[in-house]
Backbone as CSV, one residue per row, in Angstrom:
resi,resn,N_x,N_y,N_z,CA_x,CA_y,CA_z,C_x,C_y,C_z
1,MET,57.657,176.075,-24.467,58.765,175.053,-24.228,59.780,176.091,-23.111
2,LYS,60.119,175.267,-22.332,60.612,175.549,-21.115,62.320,174.971,-21.178
3,LYS,62.888,175.921,-21.101,64.595,175.919,-21.723,65.036,174.702,-20.878
4,SER,64.460,173.949,-19.902,65.084,172.551,-19.769,64.136,171.026,-20.113
5,ASP,63.401,171.435,-21.305,62.628,170.605,-22.013,63.451,169.966,-22.783
6,PRO,63.465,168.681,-23.381,64.412,168.339,-24.438,64.283,168.288,-25.763
7,ARG,64.966,168.691,-26.477,64.976,169.088,-27.292,64.375,167.854,-28.431
8,PRO,63.324,168.556,-29.725,62.629,167.490,-30.210,64.126,166.697,-30.882
9,PRO,63.710,165.481,-31.207,64.872,164.568,-32.420,65.151,164.818,-33.671
10,ALA,66.460,165.297,-33.926,66.607,165.972,-35.354,65.593,165.339,-36.716
11,HIS,65.518,163.947,-36.743,64.638,163.447,-37.763,63.376,163.802,-37.900
12,LEU,63.061,164.940,-36.845,60.962,164.960,-37.110,60.939,166.212,-37.993
13,SER,59.647,166.180,-38.664,59.837,167.912,-39.221,59.017,168.722,-38.478
14,ALA,59.457,169.620,-39.599,58.848,171.522,-38.784,57.989,171.186,-38.024
15,ALA,56.605,170.264,-38.794,55.306,170.364,-37.917,55.091,169.320,-36.738
16,ALA,56.043,168.274,-36.815,56.100,167.286,-35.549,56.754,168.289,-34.302
17,LYS,58.009,168.848,-34.862,58.479,169.646,-33.816,58.034,170.232,-33.155
18,LYS,56.705,171.207,-33.749,55.808,172.400,-33.407,55.080,171.001,-32.385
19,LEU,54.599,170.234,-32.876,53.782,169.736,-32.084,54.655,169.220,-30.785
20,TRP,55.888,168.328,-31.085,56.412,168.214,-29.730,56.780,169.798,-28.783
21,ALA,56.789,170.719,-29.081,57.153,171.767,-28.352,55.391,172.229,-27.109
22,LYS,54.623,172.074,-28.494,53.015,172.324,-27.830,52.758,171.277,-26.740
23,LEU,52.961,170.197,-26.773,53.013,169.154,-26.271,53.580,169.159,-24.566
24,LEU,54.593,169.445,-24.690,55.478,169.705,-24.053,55.415,170.901,-22.946
25,ASP,55.050,172.442,-23.863,54.519,173.172,-22.947,53.166,173.340,-22.278
26,ASP,52.210,172.354,-22.610,50.802,172.419,-22.707,50.896,170.948,-21.269
27,TYR,51.700,169.917,-21.019,51.502,169.109,-20.203,52.476,168.212,-19.446
28,ALA,52.548,167.909,-18.577,53.861,167.675,-18.010,54.131,166.068,-18.315
29,LEU,55.462,166.299,-19.489,55.870,165.167,-19.576,57.162,164.929,-19.467
30,ASP,57.735,165.257,-18.254,59.010,165.390,-17.977,59.688,164.059,-17.722
31,ASP,58.613,162.683,-17.651,60.091,161.592,-17.216,60.031,160.977,-18.434
32,ALA,60.805,159.775,-18.547,61.474,159.380,-19.527,60.530,158.600,-20.358
33,ALA,58.979,157.682,-19.933,57.908,157.074,-20.308,57.668,158.172,-21.067
34,GLY,57.370,159.533,-20.910,56.357,160.545,-21.285,56.722,161.071,-22.488
35,GLN,58.323,161.009,-22.791,59.187,161.683,-23.254,59.315,160.263,-24.940
36,LEU,59.300,159.112,-23.828,59.222,158.345,-25.416,57.784,158.048,-26.040
37,LEU,56.556,158.464,-25.066,55.224,158.221,-25.952,55.519,159.755,-26.893
38,LEU,55.943,161.016,-26.218,55.897,162.098,-27.612,56.443,161.615,-28.637
39,GLN,57.836,161.303,-28.233,58.477,161.054,-29.622,57.862,160.433,-30.481
40,SER,57.107,158.852,-30.000,56.277,157.765,-30.387,55.135,158.659,-31.425
41,ALA,54.577,159.744,-30.552,53.812,160.473,-31.075,54.255,160.993,-32.513
42,CYS,54.926,161.764,-32.372,55.423,162.890,-33.374,56.092,161.973,-34.324
43,GLU,56.435,160.993,-34.391,57.283,159.682,-35.004,55.750,159.591,-36.288
44,ALA,54.939,158.919,-35.465,53.438,158.409,-36.394,52.778,159.466,-36.754
45,TYR,52.866,160.810,-36.462,52.758,162.150,-37.269,53.139,162.052,-38.208
46,ASP,54.182,162.067,-38.269,54.972,162.160,-39.678,55.094,161.149,-40.302
47,ARG,54.658,159.871,-40.132,54.394,158.710,-41.365,53.000,159.062,-41.587
48,LEU,51.910,159.618,-40.962,50.694,159.650,-41.347,50.638,160.880,-42.233
49,GLN,51.718,161.959,-42.245,51.869,162.585,-43.277,52.632,162.332,-44.262
50,GLU,53.383,161.614,-44.725,54.179,161.420,-45.259,53.305,160.340,-46.108
51,ALA,52.513,159.441,-45.724,51.384,158.585,-46.452,50.216,159.111,-46.890
52,ARG,50.022,160.233,-46.401,48.480,161.320,-46.828,49.091,162.097,-48.352
53,ARG,50.587,162.536,-47.888,51.271,162.899,-49.292,51.329,161.838,-50.409
54,VAL,51.484,161.080,-49.987,51.515,160.264,-51.134,50.165,160.147,-52.215
55,LEU,49.129,159.162,-51.333,47.864,158.579,-51.518,47.150,160.838,-52.288
56,ASP,47.623,161.441,-51.497,47.087,162.813,-52.526,47.945,162.652,-54.201
57,LYS,48.553,162.248,-54.275,49.379,162.429,-55.373,48.694,161.208,-56.393
58,GLU,48.888,159.748,-55.814,48.759,158.880,-56.555,47.232,158.309,-56.214
59,GLY,46.293,158.244,-55.234,44.947,158.031,-55.027,45.198,156.981,-54.253
60,ALA,44.042,156.719,-53.707,43.761,155.522,-52.669,44.101,153.691,-53.216
61,VAL,43.895,154.194,-54.669,42.899,152.730,-55.271,44.706,152.634,-56.064
62,VAL,45.157,151.474,-56.386,45.897,151.176,-57.975,45.392,149.894,-58.214
63,LYS,46.214,150.074,-59.063,45.659,148.243,-60.352,47.324,147.492,-59.687
64,ASP,46.759,146.351,-59.491,48.154,145.342,-59.280,48.270,144.623,-60.408
65,ARG,49.641,143.841,-60.520,49.995,143.174,-62.031,48.684,142.452,-62.809
66,TRP,47.558,142.170,-62.673,46.053,141.398,-62.918,45.645,142.842,-63.545
67,GLY,45.465,143.965,-63.396,44.505,144.860,-63.454,43.584,145.332,-63.030
68,GLN,43.875,144.194,-61.497,42.939,144.785,-60.569,42.675,145.320,-59.229
69,ALA,41.764,146.448,-59.353,42.279,147.568,-58.036,41.784,146.568,-56.638
70,LYS,42.999,147.800,-56.403,43.049,146.903,-55.025,43.436,148.433,-54.074
71,PRO,43.637,148.559,-52.680,43.512,149.610,-52.077,45.182,150.212,-52.365
72,HIS,45.942,151.576,-52.228,47.532,151.865,-52.293,47.770,151.084,-50.416
73,PRO,49.121,150.591,-50.745,49.511,150.588,-49.957,49.725,151.280,-48.525
74,ALA,49.931,152.981,-49.323,50.120,154.270,-48.543,48.806,154.532,-47.386
75,ALA,47.396,153.739,-47.645,46.197,153.612,-46.896,46.343,152.999,-45.842
76,GLY,47.257,151.863,-45.541,47.276,151.135,-44.948,48.446,151.795,-43.976
77,ILE,49.464,152.436,-44.487,50.355,153.175,-43.664,49.801,154.107,-43.173
78,GLU,48.953,154.574,-43.641,48.527,155.857,-43.067,47.205,155.477,-41.864
79,ARG,46.752,154.601,-42.234,46.021,154.135,-40.812,46.040,153.700,-39.683
80,ASP,47.525,152.837,-39.840,48.380,152.158,-38.863,49.152,153.379,-37.868
81,ALA,49.330,154.659,-38.890,50.101,155.464,-38.191,49.362,156.250,-37.524
82,ARG,48.435,156.652,-37.819,47.022,157.404,-37.136,46.786,156.714,-35.998
83,SER,46.563,154.922,-35.660,46.035,154.432,-34.960,47.018,154.459,-33.911
84,GLN,48.526,154.579,-34.412,49.591,154.502,-33.836,49.735,156.067,-33.210
85,MET,49.374,156.903,-33.457,49.924,158.184,-32.764,48.476,158.534,-32.126
86,HIS,47.214,157.788,-32.248,46.048,158.436,-31.499,46.630,157.234,-29.956
87,SER,46.893,155.718,-30.206,47.527,155.183,-28.893,48.050,155.928,-28.077
88,ALA,49.377,156.464,-28.784,50.370,157.085,-27.983,49.670,158.335,-27.403
89,LEU,49.288,159.209,-27.577,48.576,159.948,-26.814,47.591,160.044,-25.892
90,ARG,46.626,158.913,-26.097,45.750,158.124,-25.048,46.487,157.919,-24.367
91,LEU,48.239,156.719,-23.875,48.729,156.861,-23.236,49.253,157.536,-22.587
92,MET,49.307,159.043,-23.409,49.546,160.256,-22.440,48.675,160.612,-21.431
93,LYS,47.490,160.560,-21.649,46.069,160.751,-20.577,46.006,162.210,-21.451
94,LEU,46.169,162.045,-23.200,45.382,163.087,-23.554,43.628,162.805,-24.186
95,ALA,42.960,163.693,-24.547,41.445,163.469,-24.920,41.376,164.172,-26.202
96,PRO,40.482,164.029,-27.389,40.469,164.682,-28.338,39.912,166.082,-27.644
97,GLY,40.555,167.007,-28.524,40.502,168.420,-27.936,41.341,169.242,-27.176
98,ASP,42.365,168.255,-26.428,43.415,168.477,-25.622,44.376,169.660,-26.466
99,LEU,44.529,169.482,-27.620,45.392,170.057,-28.615,45.249,171.133,-28.805
100,GLY,43.589,171.514,-28.920,43.117,173.093,-29.384,42.980,172.835,-30.869
101,GLY,43.086,173.782,-31.501,43.067,174.186,-32.829,44.271,174.347,-33.985
102,ASP,45.358,174.206,-32.861,46.359,174.825,-33.797,46.873,173.866,-35.019
């Protein structure tokens, strides 16, 4: 991250802040629109990780009040957050593989 780069929002996780810094280092995201997309991608990344932790702990299937199996609500949150993150990265004109293997 260059000295003049904006700092990541305080509410982001350490992993999302690392992603923020890497994207700012590697790509020209110096306008307000680029930074808003960057923030959206990092927030979606955090939401995705949060949902993933819930699913890892509770499983992808839950039972409703009638005992019927149904998808865990966090599965939809994970799916939506992944889609939102991918959309933001795509709008930043990033392609698969651009982030490397970090």
